[in-house]
């Protein structure tokens, strides 16, 4: 059921996505989805959505849109100047927007991608359970100026009308500073002998050929010392490959599910989010961690997101109780 319409005024490089099609790889389809999974999850949590709901992924360029109903939004990921009808509003917090007000994200910096979630989300087509774009299959794609998205629900403004400010603020986890990418040993690390340590000795420069499929970068390349052919096989998201030539390749969420290059290392789940924010022309460093440490960090991230989800639920419950007591109807 459609409650309203979001109309794009300035599209930049924006697409509708979600956490990806987890059923895809079994059918030979890339998982896809938001490159910065953590920021996408946080955006949806902040507006009370399920984490897997569709949202907007905004890459580098400006976005502006308007809705014909009252909505609640949250902007996460890279730092962006967020305005509602020209008035600055906080990123990383739920923000109320009245019907007809324009929302703009400009001057994205400190990263490459920002995410915009709307309470209730959008009614959009899905493929194998996901709305994530797939350029190979011709599914989804970038929005254009004039594009419209059906909104599932309206959300009454949560304002202190005297100060035009939200009635609450949430302690939201921030993006890590700097571009340090944690990796665990890959299945072919022994093929590189002592040269595998080159991966950790100097920064790597991300090239303009990087995209959703993978990041290409230049720097000191480890050398494969064995001569045997690597058969095509399944490879994980985050595989650090050393193909012939002068570049290192790190596969991301749009990668094909099989490949035939030696896998030196595998990027941890949390550091995949870091890779999503590195711009071409910037440098990053790899850091070796154990599988146990990577798993512990992943568990800690889940605990942090659970704590945020609990705080959001408490705030929404309190606001609903207040609205019911004063107006006789729920607010959210």
mmCIF file of C-alpha atoms in Angstrom:
data_model
loop_
_atom_site.group_PDB
_atom_site.id
_atom_site.type_symbol
_atom_site.label_atom_id
_atom_site.label_comp_id
_atom_site.label_asym_id
_atom_site.label_seq_id
_atom_site.Cartn_x
_atom_site.Cartn_y
_atom_site.Cartn_z
ATOM 1 C CA UNK A 1 0.000 0.000 0.000
ATOM 2 C CA UNK A 2 1.381 3.423 -0.987
ATOM 3 C CA UNK A 3 1.071 6.283 1.481
ATOM 4 C CA UNK A 4 2.930 8.914 -0.538
ATOM 5 C CA UNK A 5 5.625 9.644 -3.098
ATOM 6 C CA UNK A 6 9.293 10.640 -2.870
ATOM 7 C CA UNK A 7 10.311 12.687 -5.919
ATOM 8 C CA UNK A 8 13.987 13.116 -6.814
ATOM 9 C CA UNK A 9 14.928 16.704 -7.698
ATOM 10 C CA UNK A 10 18.700 16.172 -8.064
ATOM 11 C CA UNK A 11 19.916 12.599 -8.391
ATOM 12 C CA UNK A 12 23.721 12.778 -8.423
ATOM 13 C CA UNK A 13 24.790 9.134 -8.202
ATOM 14 C CA UNK A 14 22.048 7.560 -6.088
ATOM 15 C CA UNK A 15 20.461 4.128 -6.133
ATOM 16 C CA UNK A 16 17.937 2.175 -4.088
ATOM 17 C CA UNK A 17 19.545 -0.796 -2.377
ATOM 18 C CA UNK A 18 19.441 -2.961 0.733
ATOM 19 C CA UNK A 19 21.748 -5.452 2.450
ATOM 20 C CA UNK A 20 21.918 -7.631 -0.677
ATOM 21 C CA UNK A 21 20.497 -10.856 -2.045
ATOM 22 C CA UNK A 22 21.767 -13.541 0.287
ATOM 23 C CA UNK A 23 20.072 -16.186 -1.887
ATOM 24 C CA UNK A 24 21.950 -14.942 -4.952
ATOM 25 C CA UNK A 25 25.291 -16.805 -4.800
ATOM 26 C CA UNK A 26 23.647 -20.231 -4.831
ATOM 27 C CA UNK A 27 22.246 -19.264 -8.245
ATOM 28 C CA UNK A 28 25.507 -17.707 -9.442
ATOM 29 C CA UNK A 29 24.271 -14.152 -8.765
ATOM 30 C CA UNK A 30 26.458 -11.706 -6.775
ATOM 31 C CA UNK A 31 25.199 -10.761 -3.327
ATOM 32 C CA UNK A 32 25.395 -7.013 -4.120
ATOM 33 C CA UNK A 33 23.753 -4.526 -1.785
ATOM 34 C CA UNK A 34 25.036 -1.577 0.212
ATOM 35 C CA UNK A 35 28.828 -1.479 0.161
ATOM 36 C CA UNK A 36 28.965 0.026 3.666
ATOM 37 C CA UNK A 37 26.704 -2.484 5.385
ATOM 38 C CA UNK A 38 27.158 -1.026 8.858
ATOM 39 C CA UNK A 39 26.104 2.481 7.850
ATOM 40 C CA UNK A 40 23.096 1.067 5.986
ATOM 41 C CA UNK A 41 22.059 -0.934 9.043
ATOM 42 C CA UNK A 42 22.440 2.070 11.339
ATOM 43 C CA UNK A 43 20.324 4.292 9.052
ATOM 44 C CA UNK A 44 17.436 1.831 9.092
ATOM 45 C CA UNK A 45 17.756 1.215 12.836
ATOM 46 C CA UNK A 46 17.575 4.961 13.533
ATOM 47 C CA UNK A 47 14.151 5.274 11.875
ATOM 48 C CA UNK A 48 12.798 2.056 13.369
ATOM 49 C CA UNK A 49 12.956 -0.057 10.200
ATOM 50 C CA UNK A 50 14.134 -3.623 9.867
ATOM 51 C CA UNK A 51 17.814 -3.518 8.910
ATOM 52 C CA UNK A 52 17.181 -5.166 5.535
ATOM 53 C CA UNK A 53 14.668 -2.563 4.282
ATOM 54 C CA UNK A 54 15.417 -0.632 1.057
ATOM 55 C CA UNK A 55 17.202 2.703 1.437
ATOM 56 C CA UNK A 56 19.171 5.157 -0.691
ATOM 57 C CA UNK A 57 22.914 4.791 -1.296
ATOM 58 C CA UNK A 58 24.397 8.156 -2.313
ATOM 59 C CA UNK A 59 27.865 8.043 -3.872
ATOM 60 C CA UNK A 60 30.000 11.208 -3.836
ATOM 61 C CA UNK A 61 27.533 13.546 -5.583
ATOM 62 C CA UNK A 62 24.663 15.700 -4.280
ATOM 63 C CA UNK A 63 21.116 14.442 -3.758
ATOM 64 C CA UNK A 64 17.891 16.416 -3.306
ATOM 65 C CA UNK A 65 14.333 15.126 -2.973
ATOM 66 C CA UNK A 66 10.865 16.094 -1.736
ATOM 67 C CA UNK A 67 7.984 14.004 -0.373
ATOM 68 C CA UNK A 68 4.263 14.703 -0.401
ATOM 69 C CA UNK A 69 3.776 13.298 3.128
ATOM 70 C CA UNK A 70 5.449 13.818 6.506
ATOM 71 C CA UNK A 71 8.422 11.465 6.906
ATOM 72 C CA UNK A 72 11.193 10.554 9.331
ATOM 73 C CA UNK A 73 14.681 10.112 7.842
ATOM 74 C CA UNK A 74 18.214 9.304 8.954
ATOM 75 C CA UNK A 75 21.469 9.955 7.068
ATOM 76 C CA UNK A 76 24.570 7.905 7.880
ATOM 77 C CA UNK A 77 27.898 6.936 6.340
ATOM 78 C CA UNK A 78 30.233 9.576 4.933
ATOM 79 C CA UNK A 79 29.871 13.087 6.324
ATOM 80 C CA UNK A 80 27.329 15.120 4.371
ATOM 81 C CA UNK A 81 25.793 18.564 4.808
ATOM 82 C CA UNK A 82 22.118 17.706 5.363
ATOM 83 C CA UNK A 83 19.468 20.407 4.981
ATOM 84 C CA UNK A 84 15.663 20.484 5.158
ATOM 85 C CA UNK A 85 14.320 23.468 3.221
ATOM 86 C CA UNK A 86 17.805 24.967 3.426
ATOM 87 C CA UNK A 87 18.132 24.592 7.215
ATOM 88 C CA UNK A 88 20.972 22.399 8.453
ATOM 89 C CA UNK A 89 19.926 19.190 10.178
ATOM 90 C CA UNK A 90 22.100 16.583 11.920
ATOM 91 C CA UNK A 91 23.405 13.480 10.179
ATOM 92 C CA UNK A 92 23.483 10.292 12.211
ATOM 93 C CA UNK A 93 20.189 11.151 13.942
ATOM 94 C CA UNK A 94 16.485 10.717 13.094
ATOM 95 C CA UNK A 95 15.162 13.909 11.461
ATOM 96 C CA UNK A 96 11.523 14.840 10.859
ATOM 97 C CA UNK A 97 10.565 16.290 7.473
ATOM 98 C CA UNK A 98 7.187 17.848 6.726
ATOM 99 C CA UNK A 99 5.323 17.233 3.485
ATOM 100 C CA UNK A 100 6.637 19.472 0.697
ATOM 101 C CA UNK A 101 9.966 20.255 2.361
ATOM 102 C CA UNK A 102 13.060 19.547 0.271
ATOM 103 C CA UNK A 103 15.828 17.370 1.701
ATOM 104 C CA UNK A 104 19.351 17.847 0.345
ATOM 105 C CA UNK A 105 22.653 16.059 0.900
ATOM 106 C CA UNK A 106 25.638 18.071 -0.276
ATOM 107 C CA UNK A 107 29.402 18.222 0.196
ATOM 108 C CA UNK A 108 29.900 14.526 0.922
ATOM 109 C CA UNK A 109 33.351 14.193 2.440
ATOM 110 C CA UNK A 110 35.377 12.078 4.848
ATOM 111 C CA UNK A 111 34.213 9.087 2.823
ATOM 112 C CA UNK A 112 32.519 8.177 -0.440
ATOM 113 C CA UNK A 113 29.017 6.910 0.367
ATOM 114 C CA UNK A 114 26.119 8.163 2.471
ATOM 115 C CA UNK A 115 22.856 6.353 3.209
ATOM 116 C CA UNK A 116 19.326 7.736 3.588
ATOM 117 C CA UNK A 117 16.647 5.655 5.306
ATOM 118 C CA UNK A 118 12.980 6.657 5.503
ATOM 119 C CA UNK A 119 10.700 5.232 8.202
ATOM 120 C CA UNK A 120 8.460 2.654 6.521
ATOM 121 C CA UNK A 121 10.855 2.467 3.532
ATOM 122 C CA UNK A 122 9.876 2.221 -0.142
ATOM 123 C CA UNK A 123 7.739 -0.106 -2.235
ATOM 124 C CA UNK A 124 10.201 -1.265 -4.909
ATOM 125 C CA UNK A 125 10.739 -4.352 -7.117
ATOM 126 C CA UNK A 126 12.859 -7.198 -5.775
ATOM 127 C CA UNK A 127 14.916 -9.953 -7.361
ATOM 128 C CA UNK A 128 15.615 -13.081 -5.291
ATOM 129 C CA UNK A 129 14.329 -11.209 -2.261
ATOM 130 C CA UNK A 130 16.448 -8.062 -2.689
ATOM 131 C CA UNK A 131 16.133 -4.691 -4.417
ATOM 132 C CA UNK A 132 19.934 -4.367 -4.762
ATOM 133 C CA UNK A 133 20.912 -3.306 -8.307
ATOM 134 C CA UNK A 134 22.748 -5.760 -10.560
ATOM 135 C CA UNK A 135 24.155 -4.247 -13.744
ATOM 136 C CA UNK A 136 24.898 -7.640 -15.332
ATOM 137 C CA UNK A 137 21.291 -8.772 -14.964
ATOM 138 C CA UNK A 138 19.987 -5.311 -15.866
ATOM 139 C CA UNK A 139 18.089 -5.026 -12.587
ATOM 140 C CA UNK A 140 17.769 -1.699 -10.785
ATOM 141 C CA UNK A 141 20.173 1.153 -11.376
ATOM 142 C CA UNK A 142 20.760 4.785 -10.599
ATOM 143 C CA UNK A 143 17.918 7.203 -10.034
ATOM 144 C CA UNK A 144 17.414 10.213 -12.304
ATOM 145 C CA UNK A 145 16.035 13.691 -11.623
ATOM 146 C CA UNK A 146 12.267 13.223 -11.743
ATOM 147 C CA UNK A 147 12.369 9.603 -10.528
ATOM 148 C CA UNK A 148 9.693 8.728 -7.977
ATOM 149 C CA UNK A 149 9.630 6.151 -5.183
ATOM 150 C CA UNK A 150 6.407 4.993 -3.476
ATOM 151 C CA UNK A 151 6.522 5.517 0.293
ATOM 152 C CA UNK A 152 4.896 2.981 2.580
ATOM 153 C CA UNK A 153 3.936 5.232 5.490
ATOM 154 C CA UNK A 154 3.726 8.777 6.801
ATOM 155 C CA UNK A 155 5.317 9.737 10.115
ATOM 156 C CA UNK A 156 4.047 12.760 12.020
ATOM 157 C CA UNK A 157 6.763 15.333 12.865
ATOM 158 C CA UNK A 158 8.641 14.768 16.104
ATOM 159 C CA UNK A 159 9.429 18.424 16.851
ATOM 160 C CA UNK A 160 9.717 20.895 19.647
ATOM 161 C CA UNK A 161 7.824 23.567 17.687
ATOM 162 C CA UNK A 162 9.345 26.375 19.728
ATOM 163 C CA UNK A 163 12.880 25.527 18.635
ATOM 164 C CA UNK A 164 12.274 23.498 15.434
ATOM 165 C CA UNK A 165 14.415 20.726 16.870
ATOM 166 C CA UNK A 166 13.837 17.029 17.413
ATOM 167 C CA UNK A 167 12.838 16.002 20.910
ATOM 168 C CA UNK A 168 15.662 13.495 21.271
ATOM 169 C CA UNK A 169 19.237 12.691 20.268
ATOM 170 C CA UNK A 170 20.811 9.241 20.093
ATOM 171 C CA UNK A 171 24.374 8.142 20.740
ATOM 172 C CA UNK A 172 25.262 6.709 17.332
ATOM 173 C CA UNK A 173 28.483 4.763 16.537
ATOM 174 C CA UNK A 174 30.768 6.752 14.232
ATOM 175 C CA UNK A 175 32.768 5.603 11.235
ATOM 176 C CA UNK A 176 36.363 4.656 12.094
ATOM 177 C CA UNK A 177 38.928 7.344 11.299
ATOM 178 C CA UNK A 178 41.589 6.566 8.720
ATOM 179 C CA UNK A 179 41.637 3.806 6.146
ATOM 180 C CA UNK A 180 43.124 0.738 7.819
ATOM 181 C CA UNK A 181 41.831 -2.525 6.359
ATOM 182 C CA UNK A 182 42.007 -5.693 8.457
ATOM 183 C CA UNK A 183 42.575 -8.985 6.639
ATOM 184 C CA UNK A 184 42.922 -12.629 7.580
ATOM 185 C CA UNK A 185 45.163 -15.073 5.738
ATOM 186 C CA UNK A 186 43.800 -16.290 2.411
ATOM 187 C CA UNK A 187 43.837 -19.885 1.156
ATOM 188 C CA UNK A 188 46.795 -19.230 -1.166
ATOM 189 C CA UNK A 189 49.046 -17.237 1.169
ATOM 190 C CA UNK A 190 51.719 -19.962 1.188
ATOM 191 C CA UNK A 191 52.085 -19.576 -2.593
ATOM 192 C CA UNK A 192 53.646 -16.152 -1.983
ATOM 193 C CA UNK A 193 56.271 -17.184 0.553
ATOM 194 C CA UNK A 194 57.975 -14.320 2.371
ATOM 195 C CA UNK A 195 56.746 -11.797 -0.213
ATOM 196 C CA UNK A 196 53.271 -11.951 1.364
ATOM 197 C CA UNK A 197 54.529 -9.493 4.004
ATOM 198 C CA UNK A 198 54.701 -6.773 1.321
ATOM 199 C CA UNK A 199 50.922 -6.391 1.703
ATOM 200 C CA UNK A 200 51.484 -4.786 5.105
ATOM 201 C CA UNK A 201 54.625 -2.751 4.523
ATOM 202 C CA UNK A 202 53.412 0.311 2.599
ATOM 203 C CA UNK A 203 50.125 2.068 1.739
ATOM 204 C CA UNK A 204 48.240 1.181 -1.446
ATOM 205 C CA UNK A 205 46.750 3.755 -3.814
ATOM 206 C CA UNK A 206 43.145 3.115 -4.921
ATOM 207 C CA UNK A 207 42.749 3.623 -8.693
ATOM 208 C CA UNK A 208 39.791 5.136 -10.613
ATOM 209 C CA UNK A 209 38.928 1.678 -12.001
ATOM 210 C CA UNK A 210 37.414 0.710 -8.625
ATOM 211 C CA UNK A 211 33.658 0.085 -8.323
ATOM 212 C CA UNK A 212 31.023 -2.158 -6.660
ATOM 213 C CA UNK A 213 32.703 -5.225 -8.132
ATOM 214 C CA UNK A 214 36.101 -4.552 -6.648
ATOM 215 C CA UNK A 215 38.842 -2.082 -5.810
ATOM 216 C CA UNK A 216 42.022 -1.967 -7.837
ATOM 217 C CA UNK A 217 45.093 -0.477 -6.224
ATOM 218 C CA UNK A 218 48.775 0.008 -6.839
ATOM 219 C CA UNK A 219 51.618 -0.572 -4.409
ATOM 220 C CA UNK A 220 54.231 -3.189 -3.517
ATOM 221 C CA UNK A 221 52.860 -6.431 -4.972
ATOM 222 C CA UNK A 222 53.522 -9.821 -3.381
ATOM 223 C CA UNK A 223 54.867 -12.343 -5.898
ATOM 224 C CA UNK A 224 53.418 -15.790 -6.406
ATOM 225 C CA UNK A 225 56.322 -18.226 -6.226
ATOM 226 C CA UNK A 226 54.491 -21.337 -7.452
ATOM 227 C CA UNK A 227 53.783 -21.943 -11.123
ATOM 228 C CA UNK A 228 50.681 -24.132 -10.985
ATOM 229 C CA UNK A 229 47.407 -22.913 -12.487
ATOM 230 C CA UNK A 230 44.652 -21.786 -10.110
ATOM 231 C CA UNK A 231 41.358 -23.398 -11.095
ATOM 232 C CA UNK A 232 38.211 -21.284 -11.144
ATOM 233 C CA UNK A 233 36.455 -21.667 -7.782
ATOM 234 C CA UNK A 234 34.175 -19.893 -5.357
ATOM 235 C CA UNK A 235 35.667 -16.769 -3.801
ATOM 236 C CA UNK A 236 34.407 -14.757 -0.826
ATOM 237 C CA UNK A 237 33.509 -11.096 -0.782
ATOM 238 C CA UNK A 238 36.689 -9.364 0.372
ATOM 239 C CA UNK A 239 39.125 -11.682 -1.408
ATOM 240 C CA UNK A 240 42.495 -9.966 -1.950
ATOM 241 C CA UNK A 241 43.717 -11.266 -5.296
ATOM 242 C CA UNK A 242 46.995 -10.841 -7.141
ATOM 243 C CA UNK A 243 46.197 -11.059 -10.859
ATOM 244 C CA UNK A 244 48.885 -10.784 -13.547
ATOM 245 C CA UNK A 245 49.938 -7.163 -14.022
ATOM 246 C CA UNK A 246 50.772 -4.303 -11.723
ATOM 247 C CA UNK A 247 47.625 -3.979 -9.583
ATOM 248 C CA UNK A 248 46.172 -5.594 -6.487
ATOM 249 C CA UNK A 249 42.466 -6.487 -6.650
ATOM 250 C CA UNK A 250 40.074 -6.610 -3.691
ATOM 251 C CA UNK A 251 36.684 -8.091 -4.551
ATOM 252 C CA UNK A 252 33.605 -6.369 -3.116
ATOM 253 C CA UNK A 253 29.888 -7.163 -3.002
ATOM 254 C CA UNK A 254 29.303 -7.000 -6.753
ATOM 255 C CA UNK A 255 31.980 -9.587 -7.512
ATOM 256 C CA UNK A 256 31.267 -12.739 -9.489
ATOM 257 C CA UNK A 257 30.909 -15.767 -7.252
ATOM 258 C CA UNK A 258 33.837 -17.601 -8.914
ATOM 259 C CA UNK A 259 37.336 -16.499 -9.918
ATOM 260 C CA UNK A 260 40.692 -17.989 -10.832
ATOM 261 C CA UNK A 261 43.326 -15.712 -9.318
ATOM 262 C CA UNK A 262 45.301 -16.648 -6.176
ATOM 263 C CA UNK A 263 43.716 -15.293 -2.982
ATOM 264 C CA UNK A 264 46.398 -13.837 -0.716
ATOM 265 C CA UNK A 265 44.095 -12.579 2.049
ATOM 266 C CA UNK A 266 40.439 -11.928 2.898
ATOM 267 C CA UNK A 267 39.129 -8.585 4.188
ATOM 268 C CA UNK A 268 37.137 -8.811 7.427
ATOM 269 C CA UNK A 269 33.436 -7.924 7.422
ATOM 270 C CA UNK A 270 33.999 -4.660 9.288
ATOM 271 C CA UNK A 271 36.811 -3.565 7.002
ATOM 272 C CA UNK A 272 34.652 -4.122 3.926
ATOM 273 C CA UNK A 273 32.711 -1.119 5.232
ATOM 274 C CA UNK A 274 35.977 0.833 5.410
ATOM 275 C CA UNK A 275 36.736 -0.067 1.776
ATOM 276 C CA UNK A 276 33.295 1.246 0.801
ATOM 277 C CA UNK A 277 34.333 4.724 1.939
ATOM 278 C CA UNK A 278 37.750 4.949 0.246
ATOM 279 C CA UNK A 279 37.781 7.255 -2.775
ATOM 280 C CA UNK A 280 39.928 6.696 -5.871
ATOM 281 C CA UNK A 281 43.185 8.561 -5.338
ATOM 282 C CA UNK A 282 43.248 7.877 -1.597
ATOM 283 C CA UNK A 283 45.624 5.489 0.140
ATOM 284 C CA UNK A 284 44.924 2.668 2.571
ATOM 285 C CA UNK A 285 46.929 0.231 4.645
ATOM 286 C CA UNK A 286 46.311 -3.459 5.224
ATOM 287 C CA UNK A 287 46.628 -4.935 8.712
ATOM 288 C CA UNK A 288 46.911 -8.657 9.427
ATOM 289 C CA UNK A 289 44.580 -10.071 12.101
ATOM 290 C CA UNK A 290 43.745 -13.591 13.203
ATOM 291 C CA UNK A 291 40.433 -15.228 12.371
ATOM 292 C CA UNK A 292 39.639 -15.274 16.105
ATOM 293 C CA UNK A 293 40.231 -11.523 16.425
ATOM 294 C CA UNK A 294 38.098 -10.844 13.342
ATOM 295 C CA UNK A 295 35.251 -12.917 14.779
ATOM 296 C CA UNK A 296 35.505 -11.128 18.138
ATOM 297 C CA UNK A 297 35.327 -7.734 16.401
ATOM 298 C CA UNK A 298 32.276 -8.841 14.423
ATOM 299 C CA UNK A 299 30.534 -9.941 17.630
ATOM 300 C CA UNK A 300 31.358 -6.613 19.289
ATOM 301 C CA UNK A 301 29.863 -4.745 16.312
ATOM 302 C CA UNK A 302 26.644 -6.752 16.631
ATOM 303 C CA UNK A 303 26.443 -5.916 20.344
ATOM 304 C CA UNK A 304 26.891 -2.215 19.519
ATOM 305 C CA UNK A 305 24.103 -2.314 16.929
ATOM 306 C CA UNK A 306 21.820 -4.205 19.321
ATOM 307 C CA UNK A 307 22.374 -1.496 21.936
ATOM 308 C CA UNK A 308 21.482 1.219 19.420
ATOM 309 C CA UNK A 309 18.371 -0.713 18.345
ATOM 310 C CA UNK A 310 17.294 -0.968 21.991
ATOM 311 C CA UNK A 311 17.749 2.789 22.537
ATOM 312 C CA UNK A 312 15.705 3.589 19.431
ATOM 313 C CA UNK A 313 12.876 1.296 20.523
ATOM 314 C CA UNK A 314 12.833 2.940 23.955
ATOM 315 C CA UNK A 315 12.644 6.428 22.432
ATOM 316 C CA UNK A 316 9.865 5.504 20.006
ATOM 317 C CA UNK A 317 7.890 3.772 22.756
ATOM 318 C CA UNK A 318 8.176 6.855 24.975
ATOM 319 C CA UNK A 319 7.116 9.178 22.145
ATOM 320 C CA UNK A 320 4.118 6.971 21.322
ATOM 321 C CA UNK A 321 3.075 6.875 24.975
ATOM 322 C CA UNK A 322 3.336 10.671 25.197
ATOM 323 C CA UNK A 323 1.326 11.174 22.003
ATOM 324 C CA UNK A 324 -1.365 8.744 23.126
ATOM 325 C CA UNK A 325 -1.708 10.503 26.489
ATOM 326 C CA UNK A 326 -1.992 13.978 24.949
ATOM 327 C CA UNK A 327 -3.829 13.369 21.643
ATOM 328 C CA UNK A 328 -5.391 9.933 21.984
ATOM 329 C CA UNK A 329 -3.472 8.538 18.999
ATOM 330 C CA UNK A 330 -0.002 7.139 18.408
ATOM 331 C CA UNK A 331 2.687 9.340 16.864
ATOM 332 C CA UNK A 332 4.867 6.754 15.133
#
